[in-house]
Amino acid sequence: MLIVKLSANILFSIIRVGLGISWLYQGWFKIQAHFDISGLVPSVIGNTDSPDWYKAFMENIVGPNTALFNILIPWGELLVGLGLIVGALTLPALIAGIFMGINYWLADMIYIYPIQLAIGIVLLLCLKQANYFSLTNLFIFFRTKQRNKT
Protein backbone atom coordinates (compact mmCIF):
# COMPACT_ATOMS: atom_id res chain seq x y z
CA MET A 1 0.00 0.00 0.00
CA LEU A 2 2.90 2.35 0.77
CA ILE A 3 4.31 1.79 -2.74
CA VAL A 4 0.95 2.75 -4.30
CA LYS A 5 0.77 5.96 -2.24
CA LEU A 6 4.35 6.89 -3.06
CA SER A 7 3.76 6.13 -6.74
CA ALA A 8 0.66 8.34 -6.77
CA ASN A 9 2.55 11.14 -5.01
CA ILE A 10 5.38 10.95 -7.53
CA LEU A 11 3.07 10.67 -10.55
CA PHE A 12 0.81 13.57 -9.62
CA SER A 13 3.75 15.74 -8.57
CA ILE A 14 5.36 15.14 -11.97
CA ILE A 15 2.07 15.96 -13.70
CA ARG A 16 1.81 19.16 -11.61
CA VAL A 17 5.32 20.22 -12.63
CA GLY A 18 4.59 19.38 -16.27
CA LEU A 19 1.43 21.48 -16.23
CA GLY A 20 3.41 24.26 -14.57
CA ILE A 21 6.03 24.15 -17.32
CA SER A 22 3.25 24.35 -19.89
CA TRP A 23 1.70 27.44 -18.26
CA LEU A 24 5.11 29.01 -17.73
CA TYR A 25 5.98 28.52 -21.39
CA GLN A 26 2.67 30.02 -22.55
CA GLY A 27 3.10 33.05 -20.30
CA TRP A 28 6.75 33.60 -21.23
CA PHE A 29 5.92 33.29 -24.92
CA LYS A 30 3.17 35.92 -24.60
CA ILE A 31 5.48 38.26 -22.68
CA GLN A 32 8.23 37.89 -25.29
CA ALA A 33 5.73 38.37 -28.14
CA HIS A 34 4.27 41.52 -26.51
CA PHE A 35 0.84 39.93 -26.17
CA ASP A 36 -2.05 42.14 -27.26
CA ILE A 37 -5.64 41.02 -26.70
CA SER A 38 -7.16 43.85 -28.72
CA GLY A 39 -7.21 41.71 -31.89
CA LEU A 40 -8.94 38.86 -30.10
CA VAL A 41 -11.88 40.92 -28.77
CA PRO A 42 -13.59 41.49 -32.16
CA SER A 43 -12.87 37.89 -33.12
CA VAL A 44 -14.68 36.56 -30.02
CA ILE A 45 -17.56 39.02 -30.45
CA GLY A 46 -18.09 37.82 -34.03
CA ASN A 47 -17.64 34.15 -33.14
CA THR A 48 -20.76 31.98 -33.37
CA ASP A 49 -19.37 29.39 -30.90
CA SER A 50 -18.90 31.73 -27.92
CA PRO A 51 -21.92 32.32 -25.64
CA ASP A 52 -23.62 35.73 -25.81
CA TRP A 53 -22.85 36.57 -22.18
CA TYR A 54 -19.15 35.94 -22.82
CA LYS A 55 -19.24 38.11 -25.92
CA ALA A 56 -20.78 40.87 -23.78
CA PHE A 57 -17.99 40.42 -21.22
CA MET A 58 -15.36 40.70 -23.96
CA GLU A 59 -17.01 43.75 -25.50
CA ASN A 60 -17.82 45.69 -22.31
CA ILE A 61 -15.10 44.64 -19.86
CA VAL A 62 -12.09 43.37 -21.80
CA GLY A 63 -12.41 45.69 -24.82
CA PRO A 64 -12.17 48.97 -22.88
CA ASN A 65 -9.46 47.54 -20.60
CA THR A 66 -7.11 45.86 -23.06
CA ALA A 67 -4.02 47.43 -21.46
CA LEU A 68 -4.88 45.75 -18.15
CA PHE A 69 -5.62 42.38 -19.74
CA ASN A 70 -2.42 42.59 -21.81
CA ILE A 71 -0.59 42.47 -18.47
CA LEU A 72 -2.89 40.14 -16.52
CA ILE A 73 -3.01 37.30 -19.03
CA PRO A 74 0.68 36.63 -19.73
CA TRP A 75 1.83 37.36 -16.18
CA GLY A 76 -1.04 35.29 -14.78
CA GLU A 77 0.04 32.35 -16.92
CA LEU A 78 3.67 32.81 -15.91
CA LEU A 79 2.83 32.97 -12.19
CA VAL A 80 0.51 29.96 -12.39
CA GLY A 81 3.35 28.08 -14.04
CA LEU A 82 5.89 29.07 -11.37
CA GLY A 83 3.47 28.21 -8.57
CA LEU A 84 2.81 24.77 -10.00
CA ILE A 85 6.46 24.02 -10.76
CA VAL A 86 7.73 24.76 -7.25
CA GLY A 87 4.53 23.73 -5.49
CA ALA A 88 3.94 27.04 -3.76
CA LEU A 89 0.31 28.13 -3.45
CA THR A 90 -0.67 25.13 -5.55
CA LEU A 91 -4.41 25.41 -4.89
CA PRO A 92 -4.67 29.08 -5.93
CA ALA A 93 -2.44 28.36 -8.95
CA LEU A 94 -4.66 25.47 -10.02
CA ILE A 95 -7.83 27.53 -9.56
CA ALA A 96 -6.35 30.39 -11.58
CA GLY A 97 -5.21 27.98 -14.30
CA ILE A 98 -8.66 26.37 -14.47
CA PHE A 99 -10.26 29.83 -14.63
CA MET A 100 -7.97 30.82 -17.51
CA GLY A 101 -8.63 27.52 -19.27
CA ILE A 102 -12.38 28.06 -19.07
CA ASN A 103 -11.98 31.58 -20.48
CA TYR A 104 -9.88 30.31 -23.37
CA TRP A 105 -12.45 27.64 -24.08
CA LEU A 106 -15.28 30.20 -24.03
CA ALA A 107 -13.26 32.35 -26.43
CA ASP A 108 -13.07 29.29 -28.72
CA MET A 109 -9.28 29.19 -28.47
CA ILE A 110 -8.55 25.54 -29.02
CA TYR A 111 -4.85 24.98 -28.68
CA ILE A 112 -3.34 23.37 -25.60
CA TYR A 113 -5.83 25.06 -23.26
CA PRO A 114 -8.48 22.27 -23.06
CA ILE A 115 -5.73 19.81 -22.16
CA GLN A 116 -4.40 22.17 -19.49
CA LEU A 117 -7.93 22.60 -18.19
CA ALA A 118 -8.54 18.84 -17.94
CA ILE A 119 -5.19 18.20 -16.25
CA GLY A 120 -5.82 21.09 -13.84
CA ILE A 121 -9.16 19.58 -12.81
CA VAL A 122 -7.56 16.15 -12.27
CA LEU A 123 -4.82 17.73 -10.15
CA LEU A 124 -7.40 19.67 -8.17
CA LEU A 125 -9.16 16.38 -7.40
CA CYS A 126 -5.83 14.81 -6.37
CA LEU A 127 -4.42 17.89 -4.66
CA LYS A 128 -2.86 16.06 -1.71
CA GLN A 129 -0.87 13.77 -3.99
CA ALA A 130 -0.01 16.55 -6.46
CA ASN A 131 1.28 18.74 -3.65
CA TYR A 132 3.25 16.03 -1.84
CA PHE A 133 6.63 16.94 -3.34
CA SER A 134 6.37 20.71 -3.10
CA LEU A 135 7.88 23.79 -1.56
CA THR A 136 4.83 24.08 0.67
CA ASN A 137 5.29 20.59 2.12
CA LEU A 138 9.01 21.21 2.53
CA PHE A 139 8.23 24.36 4.51
CA ILE A 140 5.69 22.49 6.67
CA PHE A 141 8.20 19.68 7.25
CA PHE A 142 10.92 22.05 8.48
CA ARG A 143 8.48 24.08 10.57
CA THR A 144 7.20 20.92 12.26
CA LYS A 145 10.77 19.72 12.83
CA GLN A 146 11.67 23.09 14.39
CA ARG A 147 8.63 22.94 16.72
CA ASN A 148 9.54 19.44 17.85
CA LYS A 149 13.05 20.62 18.81
CA THR A 150 11.71 23.19 21.28
Tab-separated table of C-alpha atoms in Angstrom, residues 16-123:
chain	number	residue	atom	x	y	z
A	16	ARG	CA	1.814	19.159	-11.609
A	17	VAL	CA	5.322	20.218	-12.625
A	18	GLY	CA	4.594	19.378	-16.267
A	19	LEU	CA	1.431	21.475	-16.228
A	20	GLY	CA	3.414	24.264	-14.574
A	21	ILE	CA	6.025	24.146	-17.325
A	22	SER	CA	3.251	24.346	-19.890
A	23	TRP	CA	1.696	27.440	-18.257
A	24	LEU	CA	5.110	29.015	-17.734
A	25	TYR	CA	5.977	28.518	-21.392
A	26	GLN	CA	2.672	30.024	-22.555
A	27	GLY	CA	3.103	33.052	-20.297
A	28	TRP	CA	6.747	33.596	-21.229
A	29	PHE	CA	5.924	33.288	-24.923
A	30	LYS	CA	3.172	35.915	-24.597
A	31	ILE	CA	5.476	38.264	-22.682
A	32	GLN	CA	8.227	37.889	-25.290
A	33	ALA	CA	5.735	38.370	-28.142
A	34	HIS	CA	4.268	41.524	-26.511
A	35	PHE	CA	0.837	39.928	-26.166
A	36	ASP	CA	-2.051	42.144	-27.264
A	37	ILE	CA	-5.637	41.017	-26.699
A	38	SER	CA	-7.162	43.848	-28.724
A	39	GLY	CA	-7.213	41.712	-31.894
A	40	LEU	CA	-8.942	38.857	-30.097
A	41	VAL	CA	-11.876	40.916	-28.773
A	42	PRO	CA	-13.594	41.493	-32.159
A	43	SER	CA	-12.869	37.886	-33.116
A	44	VAL	CA	-14.676	36.562	-30.020
A	45	ILE	CA	-17.558	39.015	-30.446
A	46	GLY	CA	-18.087	37.819	-34.029
A	47	ASN	CA	-17.638	34.147	-33.138
A	48	THR	CA	-20.762	31.979	-33.370
A	49	ASP	CA	-19.370	29.394	-30.903
A	50	SER	CA	-18.904	31.729	-27.918
A	51	PRO	CA	-21.921	32.324	-25.639
A	52	ASP	CA	-23.622	35.732	-25.807
A	53	TRP	CA	-22.850	36.574	-22.178
A	54	TYR	CA	-19.146	35.938	-22.816
A	55	LYS	CA	-19.236	38.114	-25.916
A	56	ALA	CA	-20.780	40.874	-23.779
A	57	PHE	CA	-17.995	40.425	-21.225
A	58	MET	CA	-15.360	40.696	-23.957
A	59	GLU	CA	-17.009	43.753	-25.495
A	60	ASN	CA	-17.824	45.687	-22.309
A	61	ILE	CA	-15.098	44.638	-19.862
A	62	VAL	CA	-12.092	43.370	-21.800
A	63	GLY	CA	-12.412	45.688	-24.824
A	64	PRO	CA	-12.170	48.968	-22.883
A	65	ASN	CA	-9.456	47.543	-20.597
A	66	THR	CA	-7.106	45.863	-23.061
A	67	ALA	CA	-4.025	47.434	-21.461
A	68	LEU	CA	-4.883	45.745	-18.145
A	69	PHE	CA	-5.623	42.376	-19.745
A	70	ASN	CA	-2.422	42.594	-21.806
A	71	ILE	CA	-0.588	42.473	-18.472
A	72	LEU	CA	-2.887	40.144	-16.524
A	73	ILE	CA	-3.008	37.302	-19.034
A	74	PRO	CA	0.680	36.635	-19.730
A	75	TRP	CA	1.827	37.359	-16.178
A	76	GLY	CA	-1.041	35.289	-14.781
A	77	GLU	CA	0.044	32.345	-16.921
A	78	LEU	CA	3.670	32.815	-15.909
A	79	LEU	CA	2.835	32.975	-12.190
A	80	VAL	CA	0.515	29.962	-12.392
A	81	GLY	CA	3.353	28.076	-14.039
A	82	LEU	CA	5.885	29.070	-11.371
A	83	GLY	CA	3.467	28.213	-8.568
A	84	LEU	CA	2.811	24.771	-9.998
A	85	ILE	CA	6.460	24.017	-10.759
A	86	VAL	CA	7.731	24.762	-7.251
A	87	GLY	CA	4.534	23.727	-5.485
A	88	ALA	CA	3.936	27.044	-3.757
A	89	LEU	CA	0.311	28.130	-3.455
A	90	THR	CA	-0.669	25.129	-5.551
A	91	LEU	CA	-4.410	25.411	-4.889
A	92	PRO	CA	-4.670	29.078	-5.934
A	93	ALA	CA	-2.444	28.359	-8.950
A	94	LEU	CA	-4.663	25.468	-10.022
A	95	ILE	CA	-7.828	27.526	-9.560
A	96	ALA	CA	-6.354	30.394	-11.581
A	97	GLY	CA	-5.214	27.975	-14.296
A	98	ILE	CA	-8.659	26.371	-14.467
A	99	PHE	CA	-10.263	29.829	-14.633
A	100	MET	CA	-7.967	30.825	-17.513
A	101	GLY	CA	-8.629	27.519	-19.273
A	102	ILE	CA	-12.376	28.064	-19.071
A	103	ASN	CA	-11.980	31.575	-20.479
A	104	TYR	CA	-9.881	30.306	-23.367
A	105	TRP	CA	-12.447	27.640	-24.080
A	106	LEU	CA	-15.276	30.201	-24.031
A	107	ALA	CA	-13.262	32.355	-26.428
A	108	ASP	CA	-13.068	29.292	-28.722
A	109	MET	CA	-9.284	29.195	-28.468
A	110	ILE	CA	-8.551	25.539	-29.016
A	111	TYR	CA	-4.845	24.979	-28.678
A	112	ILE	CA	-3.343	23.371	-25.598
A	113	TYR	CA	-5.831	25.055	-23.263
A	114	PRO	CA	-8.480	22.275	-23.060
A	115	ILE	CA	-5.727	19.807	-22.156
A	116	GLN	CA	-4.399	22.174	-19.493
A	117	LEU	CA	-7.934	22.601	-18.189
A	118	ALA	CA	-8.544	18.841	-17.943
A	119	ILE	CA	-5.188	18.200	-16.249
A	120	GLY	CA	-5.823	21.089	-13.841
A	121	ILE	CA	-9.160	19.577	-12.809
A	122	VAL	CA	-7.560	16.154	-12.266
A	123	LEU	CA	-4.817	17.733	-10.153
